[in-house]
């Protein structure tokens, strides 16, 4: 199957999931996770109408943004952060999905051309969950991160473990949605929920995802490391 065919299949599944959840499809953005795949693959997805793309590796994002500077698209940085890599991310990203540390927020803000919208990564599960701020600390952290000039905290993100039955991931999504609700009650502007990947995005939609991050189902299996210009 071509990238365009796979993308259409994912768009259809997303529309179905929205319909079943009684949600407006316009509320749920599809981030096509293009990490490790070359810029030509991104051009194919762009030609099929995809505009949001997610990258995990800072230099790979920078290299692709330079290579694709002739087209209009939205870059989402969905990987872990390091202060010394902020310079590769901040000039290009329209969202950063996995912010955790104030020092990373400061590094991003100092390199961003304008206010940068970020989501805070939450450790929604047990040890198997990758990264994220513990749930009992996350709202305080959101307040602290929101104090950084140039950083706007707009939501929460989770990266749960892969579980064979996607329904088993539901508690993670539910926990994230509830935390955002608690945050809104405290005056935080947590309107965005980044949750759900190829395997489980249909479940995440049911729990209120506003960004689903889908790689494999669109671009195929990943081989090797980051793409390099
Ligand atoms: C790679 C990745 C994805 C996409 O995963 P697929 O299973 O390929 O859809 C989503 N989110 C994050 C944070 C990732 O690293």
PDB file of C-alpha atoms and ligand atoms in Angstrom:
ATOM      1  CA  UNK A   1       0.000   0.000   0.000  1.00  0.00           C
ATOM      2  CA  UNK A   2       1.181   3.525  -0.727  1.00  0.00           C
ATOM      3  CA  UNK A   3       1.578   6.171   1.955  1.00  0.00           C
ATOM      4  CA  UNK A   4      -1.452   7.940   0.514  1.00  0.00           C
ATOM      5  CA  UNK A   5      -3.598   4.795   0.773  1.00  0.00           C
ATOM      6  CA  UNK A   6      -2.465   4.128   4.342  1.00  0.00           C
ATOM      7  CA  UNK A   7      -3.086   7.749   5.266  1.00  0.00           C
ATOM      8  CA  UNK A   8      -6.610   7.580   3.873  1.00  0.00           C
ATOM      9  CA  UNK A   9      -7.257   4.379   5.844  1.00  0.00           C
ATOM     10  CA  UNK A  10      -6.089   6.091   9.056  1.00  0.00           C
ATOM     11  CA  UNK A  11      -8.228   9.163   8.315  1.00  0.00           C
ATOM     12  CA  UNK A  12     -11.229   6.864   7.826  1.00  0.00           C
ATOM     13  CA  UNK A  13     -10.539   5.016  11.094  1.00  0.00           C
ATOM     14  CA  UNK A  14     -10.186   8.348  12.879  1.00  0.00           C
ATOM     15  CA  UNK A  15     -13.486   9.588  11.443  1.00  0.00           C
ATOM     16  CA  UNK A  16     -15.156   6.318  12.530  1.00  0.00           C
ATOM     17  CA  UNK A  17     -13.711   6.603  16.042  1.00  0.00           C
ATOM     18  CA  UNK A  18     -14.996  10.206  16.293  1.00  0.00           C
ATOM     19  CA  UNK A  19     -18.442   9.162  15.083  1.00  0.00           C
ATOM     20  CA  UNK A  20     -18.626   6.317  17.602  1.00  0.00           C
ATOM     21  CA  UNK A  21     -17.494   8.651  20.407  1.00  0.00           C
ATOM     22  CA  UNK A  22     -19.944  11.346  19.334  1.00  0.00           C
ATOM     23  CA  UNK A  23     -17.078  13.769  18.759  1.00  0.00           C
ATOM     24  CA  UNK A  24     -16.551  16.415  16.105  1.00  0.00           C
ATOM     25  CA  UNK A  25     -13.650  15.204  13.898  1.00  0.00           C
ATOM     26  CA  UNK A  26     -12.434  18.819  13.699  1.00  0.00           C
ATOM     27  CA  UNK A  27     -11.473  18.513  17.397  1.00  0.00           C
ATOM     28  CA  UNK A  28      -9.026  15.679  16.800  1.00  0.00           C
ATOM     29  CA  UNK A  29      -5.788  16.475  14.995  1.00  0.00           C
ATOM     30  CA  UNK A  30      -3.804  13.751  13.286  1.00  0.00           C
ATOM     31  CA  UNK A  31      -0.048  14.061  13.783  1.00  0.00           C
ATOM     32  CA  UNK A  32       1.713  11.904  11.206  1.00  0.00           C
ATOM     33  CA  UNK A  33       4.828  10.664  13.002  1.00  0.00           C
ATOM     34  CA  UNK A  34       7.504  10.724  10.314  1.00  0.00           C
ATOM     35  CA  UNK A  35      10.588   9.962  12.431  1.00  0.00           C
ATOM     36  CA  UNK A  36      13.230   7.891  10.583  1.00  0.00           C
ATOM     37  CA  UNK A  37      11.339   8.295   7.281  1.00  0.00           C
ATOM     38  CA  UNK A  38      12.829  10.504   4.548  1.00  0.00           C
ATOM     39  CA  UNK A  39      11.446  13.889   3.427  1.00  0.00           C
ATOM     40  CA  UNK A  40      10.094  12.308   0.232  1.00  0.00           C
ATOM     41  CA  UNK A  41       7.655  10.285   2.355  1.00  0.00           C
ATOM     42  CA  UNK A  42       6.484  13.489   4.020  1.00  0.00           C
ATOM     43  CA  UNK A  43       5.925  15.040   0.589  1.00  0.00           C
ATOM     44  CA  UNK A  44       3.696  12.112  -0.326  1.00  0.00           C
ATOM     45  CA  UNK A  45       1.602  12.586   2.801  1.00  0.00           C
ATOM     46  CA  UNK A  46       1.448  16.352   2.160  1.00  0.00           C
ATOM     47  CA  UNK A  47       0.156  15.662  -1.331  1.00  0.00           C
ATOM     48  CA  UNK A  48      -2.670  13.684   0.275  1.00  0.00           C
ATOM     49  CA  UNK A  49      -3.604  16.650   2.462  1.00  0.00           C
ATOM     50  CA  UNK A  50      -1.747  15.840   5.698  1.00  0.00           C
ATOM     51  CA  UNK A  51      -0.357  19.008   7.395  1.00  0.00           C
ATOM     52  CA  UNK A  52       0.790  17.987  10.895  1.00  0.00           C
ATOM     53  CA  UNK A  53       3.983  15.948  11.240  1.00  0.00           C
ATOM     54  CA  UNK A  54       5.700  14.630  14.367  1.00  0.00           C
ATOM     55  CA  UNK A  55       9.416  14.113  14.925  1.00  0.00           C
ATOM     56  CA  UNK A  56      11.315  12.614  17.875  1.00  0.00           C
ATOM     57  CA  UNK A  57      14.907  13.543  17.179  1.00  0.00           C
ATOM     58  CA  UNK A  58      15.969  17.187  17.327  1.00  0.00           C
ATOM     59  CA  UNK A  59      18.539  17.246  14.519  1.00  0.00           C
ATOM     60  CA  UNK A  60      16.308  15.149  12.309  1.00  0.00           C
ATOM     61  CA  UNK A  61      13.550  17.733  12.786  1.00  0.00           C
ATOM     62  CA  UNK A  62      15.939  20.566  11.903  1.00  0.00           C
ATOM     63  CA  UNK A  63      17.256  18.741   8.818  1.00  0.00           C
ATOM     64  CA  UNK A  64      13.771  17.929   7.530  1.00  0.00           C
ATOM     65  CA  UNK A  65      12.463  21.430   8.226  1.00  0.00           C
ATOM     66  CA  UNK A  66      15.323  22.811   6.115  1.00  0.00           C
ATOM     67  CA  UNK A  67      14.770  20.245   3.380  1.00  0.00           C
ATOM     68  CA  UNK A  68      11.015  20.980   3.289  1.00  0.00           C
ATOM     69  CA  UNK A  69      11.200  24.753   3.685  1.00  0.00           C
ATOM     70  CA  UNK A  70       9.400  25.168   0.340  1.00  0.00           C
ATOM     71  CA  UNK A  71       6.123  23.730   1.685  1.00  0.00           C
ATOM     72  CA  UNK A  72       3.683  24.742   4.423  1.00  0.00           C
ATOM     73  CA  UNK A  73       3.377  22.175   7.204  1.00  0.00           C
ATOM     74  CA  UNK A  74       3.207  22.065  10.992  1.00  0.00           C
ATOM     75  CA  UNK A  75       6.024  20.409  12.915  1.00  0.00           C
ATOM     76  CA  UNK A  76       5.328  18.759  16.258  1.00  0.00           C
ATOM     77  CA  UNK A  77       8.287  17.798  18.401  1.00  0.00           C
ATOM     78  CA  UNK A  78       7.150  14.695  20.300  1.00  0.00           C
ATOM     79  CA  UNK A  79      10.493  13.395  21.651  1.00  0.00           C
ATOM     80  CA  UNK A  80      12.321  13.831  24.953  1.00  0.00           C
ATOM     81  CA  UNK A  81      14.046  17.190  25.434  1.00  0.00           C
ATOM     82  CA  UNK A  82      17.599  18.211  26.173  1.00  0.00           C
ATOM     83  CA  UNK A  83      18.566  21.852  26.733  1.00  0.00           C
ATOM     84  CA  UNK A  84      21.412  21.739  24.236  1.00  0.00           C
ATOM     85  CA  UNK A  85      19.049  20.514  21.490  1.00  0.00           C
ATOM     86  CA  UNK A  86      16.475  23.268  21.990  1.00  0.00           C
ATOM     87  CA  UNK A  87      18.106  25.286  19.211  1.00  0.00           C
ATOM     88  CA  UNK A  88      17.170  22.603  16.676  1.00  0.00           C
ATOM     89  CA  UNK A  89      13.554  22.418  17.831  1.00  0.00           C
ATOM     90  CA  UNK A  90      12.358  25.888  18.845  1.00  0.00           C
ATOM     91  CA  UNK A  91      12.717  27.638  15.453  1.00  0.00           C
ATOM     92  CA  UNK A  92      10.520  25.023  13.745  1.00  0.00           C
ATOM     93  CA  UNK A  93       8.026  23.471  16.165  1.00  0.00           C
ATOM     94  CA  UNK A  94       4.416  24.683  16.383  1.00  0.00           C
ATOM     95  CA  UNK A  95       3.912  22.301  19.319  1.00  0.00           C
ATOM     96  CA  UNK A  96       6.232  20.574  21.757  1.00  0.00           C
ATOM     97  CA  UNK A  97       4.408  17.568  23.205  1.00  0.00           C
ATOM     98  CA  UNK A  98       6.645  16.206  25.948  1.00  0.00           C
ATOM     99  CA  UNK A  99       7.867  19.078  28.085  1.00  0.00           C
ATOM    100  CA  UNK A 100       8.815  18.187  31.680  1.00  0.00           C
ATOM    101  CA  UNK A 101      11.526  20.469  33.028  1.00  0.00           C
ATOM    102  CA  UNK A 102      11.618  24.231  33.596  1.00  0.00           C
ATOM    103  CA  UNK A 103      15.196  24.377  32.314  1.00  0.00           C
ATOM    104  CA  UNK A 104      14.053  22.859  29.004  1.00  0.00           C
ATOM    105  CA  UNK A 105      11.205  25.368  28.789  1.00  0.00           C
ATOM    106  CA  UNK A 106      13.711  28.211  29.300  1.00  0.00           C
ATOM    107  CA  UNK A 107      16.045  26.825  26.648  1.00  0.00           C
ATOM    108  CA  UNK A 108      13.168  26.507  24.162  1.00  0.00           C
ATOM    109  CA  UNK A 109      11.790  29.970  24.944  1.00  0.00           C
ATOM    110  CA  UNK A 110      15.153  31.615  24.357  1.00  0.00           C
ATOM    111  CA  UNK A 111      15.309  30.134  20.836  1.00  0.00           C
ATOM    112  CA  UNK A 112      11.663  30.346  19.760  1.00  0.00           C
ATOM    113  CA  UNK A 113      10.588  33.056  17.310  1.00  0.00           C
ATOM    114  CA  UNK A 114       7.351  33.657  19.288  1.00  0.00           C
ATOM    115  CA  UNK A 115       5.231  32.129  22.048  1.00  0.00           C
ATOM    116  CA  UNK A 116       5.658  28.348  21.925  1.00  0.00           C
ATOM    117  CA  UNK A 117       2.697  26.115  22.764  1.00  0.00           C
ATOM    118  CA  UNK A 118       3.705  23.053  24.772  1.00  0.00           C
ATOM    119  CA  UNK A 119       2.094  20.020  26.349  1.00  0.00           C
ATOM    120  CA  UNK A 120       3.432  18.426  29.518  1.00  0.00           C
ATOM    121  CA  UNK A 121       4.312  14.746  29.462  1.00  0.00           C
ATOM    122  CA  UNK A 122       2.673  12.741  32.263  1.00  0.00           C
ATOM    123  CA  UNK A 123       3.791   9.412  33.690  1.00  0.00           C
ATOM    124  CA  UNK A 124       0.328   7.868  33.718  1.00  0.00           C
ATOM    125  CA  UNK A 125       1.238   4.326  34.634  1.00  0.00           C
ATOM    126  CA  UNK A 126       3.660   2.053  36.387  1.00  0.00           C
ATOM    127  CA  UNK A 127       7.369   1.636  35.645  1.00  0.00           C
ATOM    128  CA  UNK A 128       6.604   0.596  32.071  1.00  0.00           C
ATOM    129  CA  UNK A 129       5.353   4.057  31.151  1.00  0.00           C
ATOM    130  CA  UNK A 130       8.097   5.959  29.384  1.00  0.00           C
ATOM    131  CA  UNK A 131       9.045   9.313  30.891  1.00  0.00           C
ATOM    132  CA  UNK A 132       6.723  11.969  32.148  1.00  0.00           C
ATOM    133  CA  UNK A 133       6.015  13.927  35.323  1.00  0.00           C
ATOM    134  CA  UNK A 134       4.332  11.889  38.116  1.00  0.00           C
ATOM    135  CA  UNK A 135       0.578  12.633  38.190  1.00  0.00           C
ATOM    136  CA  UNK A 136       0.659  14.064  41.725  1.00  0.00           C
ATOM    137  CA  UNK A 137       3.232  16.667  40.637  1.00  0.00           C
ATOM    138  CA  UNK A 138       2.012  17.496  37.171  1.00  0.00           C
ATOM    139  CA  UNK A 139      -0.363  20.366  37.886  1.00  0.00           C
ATOM    140  CA  UNK A 140       2.200  22.200  40.030  1.00  0.00           C
ATOM    141  CA  UNK A 141       4.674  21.639  37.213  1.00  0.00           C
ATOM    142  CA  UNK A 142       2.229  23.081  34.686  1.00  0.00           C
ATOM    143  CA  UNK A 143       1.925  26.223  36.796  1.00  0.00           C
ATOM    144  CA  UNK A 144       5.732  26.507  37.031  1.00  0.00           C
ATOM    145  CA  UNK A 145       6.277  25.876  33.310  1.00  0.00           C
ATOM    146  CA  UNK A 146       3.582  28.409  32.464  1.00  0.00           C
ATOM    147  CA  UNK A 147       5.592  31.063  34.348  1.00  0.00           C
ATOM    148  CA  UNK A 148       8.377  30.816  31.773  1.00  0.00           C
ATOM    149  CA  UNK A 149       8.149  33.782  29.413  1.00  0.00           C
ATOM    150  CA  UNK A 150       7.451  32.641  25.880  1.00  0.00           C
ATOM    151  CA  UNK A 151       6.036  29.245  26.878  1.00  0.00           C
ATOM    152  CA  UNK A 152       2.308  28.537  26.846  1.00  0.00           C
ATOM    153  CA  UNK A 153       1.137  25.309  28.470  1.00  0.00           C
ATOM    154  CA  UNK A 154      -1.885  24.131  26.486  1.00  0.00           C
ATOM    155  CA  UNK A 155      -2.299  20.476  27.425  1.00  0.00           C
ATOM    156  CA  UNK A 156      -1.020  17.095  28.576  1.00  0.00           C
ATOM    157  CA  UNK A 157       0.546  14.141  26.807  1.00  0.00           C
ATOM    158  CA  UNK A 158       1.078  10.480  27.632  1.00  0.00           C
ATOM    159  CA  UNK A 159       3.175   7.718  26.115  1.00  0.00           C
ATOM    160  CA  UNK A 160       1.818   4.519  27.686  1.00  0.00           C
ATOM    161  CA  UNK A 161       3.434   1.118  27.250  1.00  0.00           C
ATOM    162  CA  UNK A 162       2.467  -1.009  24.263  1.00  0.00           C
ATOM    163  CA  UNK A 163      -0.204  -3.471  25.379  1.00  0.00           C
ATOM    164  CA  UNK A 164      -1.530  -6.201  23.082  1.00  0.00           C
ATOM    165  CA  UNK A 165      -5.121  -5.277  23.769  1.00  0.00           C
ATOM    166  CA  UNK A 166      -5.518  -1.534  23.110  1.00  0.00           C
ATOM    167  CA  UNK A 167      -8.477  -1.487  25.508  1.00  0.00           C
ATOM    168  CA  UNK A 168      -5.978  -2.177  28.316  1.00  0.00           C
ATOM    169  CA  UNK A 169      -4.416   1.241  27.616  1.00  0.00           C
ATOM    170  CA  UNK A 170      -7.710   3.001  28.380  1.00  0.00           C
ATOM    171  CA  UNK A 171      -6.895   3.683  32.078  1.00  0.00           C
ATOM    172  CA  UNK A 172      -3.880   5.760  30.958  1.00  0.00           C
ATOM    173  CA  UNK A 173      -6.031   7.882  28.679  1.00  0.00           C
ATOM    174  CA  UNK A 174      -8.704   8.256  31.306  1.00  0.00           C
ATOM    175  CA  UNK A 175      -6.135   9.350  33.892  1.00  0.00           C
ATOM    176  CA  UNK A 176      -4.717  11.973  31.513  1.00  0.00           C
ATOM    177  CA  UNK A 177      -8.179  13.361  30.745  1.00  0.00           C
ATOM    178  CA  UNK A 178      -9.041  13.567  34.436  1.00  0.00           C
ATOM    179  CA  UNK A 179      -5.781  15.375  35.262  1.00  0.00           C
ATOM    180  CA  UNK A 180      -6.479  17.952  32.559  1.00  0.00           C
ATOM    181  CA  UNK A 181      -9.941  18.472  34.005  1.00  0.00           C
ATOM    182  CA  UNK A 182      -8.450  18.966  37.490  1.00  0.00           C
ATOM    183  CA  UNK A 183      -5.986  21.432  35.959  1.00  0.00           C
ATOM    184  CA  UNK A 184      -8.723  23.421  34.262  1.00  0.00           C
ATOM    185  CA  UNK A 185     -10.517  23.659  37.629  1.00  0.00           C
ATOM    186  CA  UNK A 186      -7.296  25.302  38.902  1.00  0.00           C
ATOM    187  CA  UNK A 187      -7.301  27.805  36.063  1.00  0.00           C
ATOM    188  CA  UNK A 188      -4.771  26.050  33.835  1.00  0.00           C
ATOM    189  CA  UNK A 189      -5.567  26.228  30.094  1.00  0.00           C
ATOM    190  CA  UNK A 190      -5.233  22.486  29.549  1.00  0.00           C
ATOM    191  CA  UNK A 191      -7.418  22.082  26.464  1.00  0.00           C
ATOM    192  CA  UNK A 192      -5.237  19.680  24.465  1.00  0.00           C
ATOM    193  CA  UNK A 193      -4.680  15.962  25.087  1.00  0.00           C
ATOM    194  CA  UNK A 194      -1.958  14.242  23.068  1.00  0.00           C
ATOM    195  CA  UNK A 195      -2.600  10.516  23.355  1.00  0.00           C
ATOM    196  CA  UNK A 196      -3.012   7.483  21.152  1.00  0.00           C
ATOM    197  CA  UNK A 197      -0.719   5.926  18.536  1.00  0.00           C
ATOM    198  CA  UNK A 198      -1.170   3.560  15.571  1.00  0.00           C
ATOM    199  CA  UNK A 199      -2.304   0.702  17.742  1.00  0.00           C
ATOM    200  CA  UNK A 200      -4.652   2.474  20.158  1.00  0.00           C
ATOM    201  CA  UNK A 201      -5.700   5.884  18.779  1.00  0.00           C
ATOM    202  CA  UNK A 202      -9.308   4.743  18.372  1.00  0.00           C
ATOM    203  CA  UNK A 203      -9.442   4.169  22.150  1.00  0.00           C
ATOM    204  CA  UNK A 204      -7.751   7.514  22.894  1.00  0.00           C
ATOM    205  CA  UNK A 205     -10.405   9.343  20.844  1.00  0.00           C
ATOM    206  CA  UNK A 206     -13.063   7.918  23.159  1.00  0.00           C
ATOM    207  CA  UNK A 207     -11.302   9.504  26.151  1.00  0.00           C
ATOM    208  CA  UNK A 208     -10.946  12.929  24.585  1.00  0.00           C
ATOM    209  CA  UNK A 209      -7.688  12.952  22.591  1.00  0.00           C
ATOM    210  CA  UNK A 210      -7.229  16.189  20.633  1.00  0.00           C
ATOM    211  CA  UNK A 211      -3.970  15.021  19.012  1.00  0.00           C
ATOM    212  CA  UNK A 212      -3.322  11.433  18.029  1.00  0.00           C
ATOM    213  CA  UNK A 213       0.274  10.593  17.039  1.00  0.00           C
ATOM    214  CA  UNK A 214       0.309   7.960  14.314  1.00  0.00           C
ATOM    215  CA  UNK A 215       3.504   6.701  12.682  1.00  0.00           C
ATOM    216  CA  UNK A 216       3.599   3.069  11.597  1.00  0.00           C
ATOM    217  CA  UNK A 217       0.024   2.941  10.291  1.00  0.00           C
ATOM    218  CA  UNK A 218       0.853   5.785   7.869  1.00  0.00           C
ATOM    219  CA  UNK A 219       4.521   5.398   6.954  1.00  0.00           C
ATOM    220  CA  UNK A 220       5.045   1.672   7.552  1.00  0.00           C
ATOM    221  CA  UNK A 221       7.539  -0.013   9.836  1.00  0.00           C
ATOM    222  CA  UNK A 222      10.586   1.935  10.954  1.00  0.00           C
ATOM    223  CA  UNK A 223      14.019   0.537  10.186  1.00  0.00           C
ATOM    224  CA  UNK A 224      17.328   1.875  11.389  1.00  0.00           C
ATOM    225  CA  UNK A 225      17.966   5.095  13.229  1.00  0.00           C
ATOM    226  CA  UNK A 226      17.131   8.722  12.543  1.00  0.00           C
ATOM    227  CA  UNK A 227      17.115   9.976   8.966  1.00  0.00           C
ATOM    228  CA  UNK A 228      20.125  12.190   8.285  1.00  0.00           C
ATOM    229  CA  UNK A 229      20.387  14.895   5.615  1.00  0.00           C
TER     230      UNK A 229
HETATM  231  C1  LIG B   1       7.063   6.835  17.497  1.00  0.00           C
HETATM  232  C2  LIG B   1       6.072   7.544  18.334  1.00  0.00           C
HETATM  233  C3  LIG B   1       4.714   7.560  17.993  1.00  0.00           C
HETATM  234  C4  LIG B   1       4.143   6.792  16.812  1.00  0.00           C
HETATM  235  O1  LIG B   1       4.098   5.434  17.122  1.00  0.00           O
HETATM  236  P1  LIG B   1       3.428   4.367  16.092  1.00  0.00           P
HETATM  237  O2  LIG B   1       3.213   3.183  16.930  1.00  0.00           O
HETATM  238  O3  LIG B   1       4.432   4.160  15.005  1.00  0.00           O
HETATM  239  O4  LIG B   1       2.179   4.979  15.598  1.00  0.00           O
HETATM  240  C5  LIG B   1       3.864   8.311  18.782  1.00  0.00           C
HETATM  241  N1  LIG B   1       4.306   9.012  19.849  1.00  0.00           N
HETATM  242  C6  LIG B   1       5.597   9.010  20.219  1.00  0.00           C
HETATM  243  C7  LIG B   1       6.029   9.804  21.393  1.00  0.00           C
HETATM  244  C8  LIG B   1       6.518   8.273  19.478  1.00  0.00           C
HETATM  245  O5  LIG B   1       7.796   8.254  19.870  1.00  0.00           O
END
